[in-house]
JSON list of C-alpha atoms in Angstrom, two decimals:
[
{"chain": "C", "resi": 1, "resn": "MET", "atom": "CA", "xyz": [4.38, 6.50, -3.34]},
{"chain": "C", "resi": 2, "resn": "GLU", "atom": "CA", "xyz": [2.33, 4.02, -1.30]},
{"chain": "C", "resi": 3, "resn": "ALA", "atom": "CA", "xyz": [5.39, 3.15, 0.81]},
{"chain": "C", "resi": 4, "resn": "LEU", "atom": "CA", "xyz": [5.93, 6.84, 1.59]},
{"chain": "C", "resi": 5, "resn": "ASN", "atom": "CA", "xyz": [2.31, 7.22, 2.69]},
{"chain": "C", "resi": 6, "resn": "THR", "atom": "CA", "xyz": [2.61, 4.10, 4.85]},
{"chain": "C", "resi": 7, "resn": "LEU", "atom": "CA", "xyz": [5.71, 5.48, 6.58]},
{"chain": "C", "resi": 8, "resn": "ARG", "atom": "CA", "xyz": [4.23, 8.97, 6.98]},
{"chain": "C", "resi": 9, "resn": "PRO", "atom": "CA", "xyz": [3.48, 8.51, 10.75]},
{"chain": "C", "resi": 10, "resn": "VAL", "atom": "CA", "xyz": [7.14, 7.63, 11.34]},
{"chain": "C", "resi": 11, "resn": "PHE", "atom": "CA", "xyz": [8.37, 10.72, 9.50]},
{"chain": "C", "resi": 12, "resn": "ASP", "atom": "CA", "xyz": [5.76, 12.93, 11.19]},
{"chain": "C", "resi": 13, "resn": "ALA", "atom": "CA", "xyz": [7.13, 11.89, 14.59]},
{"chain": "C", "resi": 14, "resn": "TYR", "atom": "CA", "xyz": [10.06, 14.25, 14.00]},
{"chain": "C", "resi": 15, "resn": "ASP", "atom": "CA", "xyz": [9.79, 18.02, 14.26]},
{"chain": "C", "resi": 16, "resn": "ARG", "atom": "CA", "xyz": [9.85, 19.95, 11.01]},
{"chain": "C", "resi": 17, "resn": "GLY", "atom": "CA", "xyz": [13.43, 20.56, 9.97]},
{"chain": "C", "resi": 18, "resn": "TYR", "atom": "CA", "xyz": [14.92, 17.92, 12.29]},
{"chain": "C", "resi": 19, "resn": "ASN", "atom": "CA", "xyz": [18.50, 17.24, 11.23]},
{"chain": "C", "resi": 20, "resn": "PHE", "atom": "CA", "xyz": [20.15, 13.86, 11.85]},
{"chain": "C", "resi": 21, "resn": "GLY", "atom": "CA", "xyz": [23.57, 15.47, 11.74]},
{"chain": "C", "resi": 22, "resn": "GLU", "atom": "CA", "xyz": [26.55, 14.85, 9.51]},
{"chain": "C", "resi": 23, "resn": "GLN", "atom": "CA", "xyz": [27.07, 11.27, 10.68]},
{"chain": "C", "resi": 24, "resn": "GLY", "atom": "CA", "xyz": [23.57, 10.08, 9.86]},
{"chain": "C", "resi": 25, "resn": "LEU", "atom": "CA", "xyz": [20.55, 8.48, 11.48]},
{"chain": "C", "resi": 26, "resn": "TYR", "atom": "CA", "xyz": [22.30, 5.53, 13.17]},
{"chain": "C", "resi": 27, "resn": "TYR", "atom": "CA", "xyz": [24.76, 7.78, 15.01]},
{"chain": "C", "resi": 28, "resn": "ASP", "atom": "CA", "xyz": [22.00, 10.21, 15.99]},
{"chain": "C", "resi": 29, "resn": "VAL", "atom": "CA", "xyz": [19.89, 7.40, 17.46]},
{"chain": "C", "resi": 30, "resn": "LYS", "atom": "CA", "xyz": [22.85, 6.25, 19.57]},
{"chain": "C", "resi": 31, "resn": "ARG", "atom": "CA", "xyz": [23.73, 9.80, 20.62]},
{"chain": "C", "resi": 32, "resn": "ASN", "atom": "CA", "xyz": [20.23, 11.09, 21.35]},
{"chain": "C", "resi": 33, "resn": "PRO", "atom": "CA", "xyz": [17.67, 8.24, 21.58]},
{"chain": "C", "resi": 34, "resn": "VAL", "atom": "CA", "xyz": [15.01, 10.39, 23.29]},
{"chain": "C", "resi": 35, "resn": "SER", "atom": "CA", "xyz": [14.50, 12.32, 20.06]},
{"chain": "C", "resi": 36, "resn": "HIS", "atom": "CA", "xyz": [13.53, 9.09, 18.30]},
{"chain": "C", "resi": 37, "resn": "PHE", "atom": "CA", "xyz": [11.12, 7.45, 20.78]},
{"chain": "C", "resi": 38, "resn": "MET", "atom": "CA", "xyz": [7.97, 8.57, 18.99]},
{"chain": "C", "resi": 39, "resn": "ALA", "atom": "CA", "xyz": [9.33, 7.37, 15.64]},
{"chain": "C", "resi": 40, "resn": "PHE", "atom": "CA", "xyz": [10.20, 3.99, 17.20]},
{"chain": "C", "resi": 41, "resn": "TYR", "atom": "CA", "xyz": [6.69, 3.75, 18.62]},
{"chain": "C", "resi": 42, "resn": "GLN", "atom": "CA", "xyz": [5.08, 4.56, 15.26]},
{"chain": "C", "resi": 43, "resn": "LEU", "atom": "CA", "xyz": [7.34, 2.04, 13.52]},
{"chain": "C", "resi": 44, "resn": "SER", "atom": "CA", "xyz": [6.32, -0.61, 16.05]},
{"chain": "C", "resi": 45, "resn": "ARG", "atom": "CA", "xyz": [2.63, 0.14, 15.40]},
{"chain": "C", "resi": 46, "resn": "LEU", "atom": "CA", "xyz": [3.20, -0.32, 11.66]},
{"chain": "C", "resi": 47, "resn": "PHE", "atom": "CA", "xyz": [4.86, -3.70, 12.28]},
{"chain": "C", "resi": 48, "resn": "VAL", "atom": "CA", "xyz": [1.84, -4.83, 14.33]},
{"chain": "C", "resi": 49, "resn": "HIS", "atom": "CA", "xyz": [-0.59, -3.49, 11.71]},
{"chain": "C", "resi": 50, "resn": "PHE", "atom": "CA", "xyz": [1.08, -5.46, 8.91]},
{"chain": "C", "resi": 51, "resn": "GLY", "atom": "CA", "xyz": [1.52, -8.61, 11.00]},
{"chain": "C", "resi": 52, "resn": "LEU", "atom": "CA", "xyz": [5.30, -8.43, 11.08]},
{"chain": "C", "resi": 53, "resn": "PRO", "atom": "CA", "xyz": [7.38, -9.55, 14.08]},
{"chain": "C", "resi": 54, "resn": "VAL", "atom": "CA", "xyz": [7.30, -6.96, 16.84]},
{"chain": "C", "resi": 55, "resn": "PHE", "atom": "CA", "xyz": [10.00, -4.33, 16.51]},
{"chain": "C", "resi": 56, "resn": "ASN", "atom": "CA", "xyz": [11.93, -4.26, 19.81]},
{"chain": "C", "resi": 57, "resn": "TYR", "atom": "CA", "xyz": [13.10, -0.70, 20.27]},
{"chain": "C", "resi": 58, "resn": "PHE", "atom": "CA", "xyz": [13.77, -1.09, 24.00]},
{"chain": "C", "resi": 59, "resn": "PRO", "atom": "CA", "xyz": [16.14, -4.07, 24.33]},
{"chain": "C", "resi": 60, "resn": "LEU", "atom": "CA", "xyz": [15.97, -5.75, 27.73]},
{"chain": "C", "resi": 61, "resn": "ARG", "atom": "CA", "xyz": [19.51, -7.08, 27.69]},
{"chain": "C", "resi": 62, "resn": "ARG", "atom": "CA", "xyz": [22.80, -5.51, 26.72]},
{"chain": "C", "resi": 63, "resn": "PRO", "atom": "CA", "xyz": [25.35, -7.58, 24.77]},
{"chain": "C", "resi": 64, "resn": "TRP", "atom": "CA", "xyz": [28.17, -6.52, 27.11]},
{"chain": "C", "resi": 65, "resn": "SER", "atom": "CA", "xyz": [28.13, -9.79, 29.04]},
{"chain": "C", "resi": 66, "resn": "PRO", "atom": "CA", "xyz": [27.36, -13.29, 27.80]},
{"chain": "C", "resi": 67, "resn": "CYS", "atom": "CA", "xyz": [23.93, -14.70, 28.57]},
{"chain": "C", "resi": 68, "resn": "TYR", "atom": "CA", "xyz": [25.41, -18.11, 29.38]},
{"chain": "C", "resi": 69, "resn": "VAL", "atom": "CA", "xyz": [28.63, -19.55, 30.78]},
{"chain": "C", "resi": 70, "resn": "THR", "atom": "CA", "xyz": [30.15, -22.87, 29.74]},
{"chain": "C", "resi": 71, "resn": "ILE", "atom": "CA", "xyz": [31.43, -24.83, 32.74]},
{"chain": "C", "resi": 72, "resn": "ASP", "atom": "CA", "xyz": [34.10, -27.42, 32.12]},
{"chain": "C", "resi": 73, "resn": "SER", "atom": "CA", "xyz": [33.26, -30.35, 34.42]},
{"chain": "C", "resi": 74, "resn": "LYS", "atom": "CA", "xyz": [36.40, -32.31, 33.50]},
{"chain": "C", "resi": 75, "resn": "ILE", "atom": "CA", "xyz": [38.76, -30.06, 35.48]},
{"chain": "C", "resi": 76, "resn": "PRO", "atom": "CA", "xyz": [39.55, -31.72, 38.84]},
{"chain": "C", "resi": 77, "resn": "CYS", "atom": "CA", "xyz": [38.95, -29.58, 41.90]}
]
C-alpha cells in the first residue's frame, strides 16, 4: 500500500479514465508521448526524492546512428 501511495503523483498525472489502449502502456508512450509528459515529470521527481539516478525521459541522442566510428589505419591510401 505504501508503494501505491508513493506512486500516486504519477497515476494522478493521467486524466480520470485514461485508457492505454489494447497494446499497452509501452505502445501508447511511443504512439502518443505528449499524453505522458506529466507522468514522466512526476516519476523523475520521485527518483530525485529517493536519491535514485535521474530518470531521463527526454533522450538527447537517438540510437539510429553510431556514436563513434572505427577507422582502420592499416588500409593504404
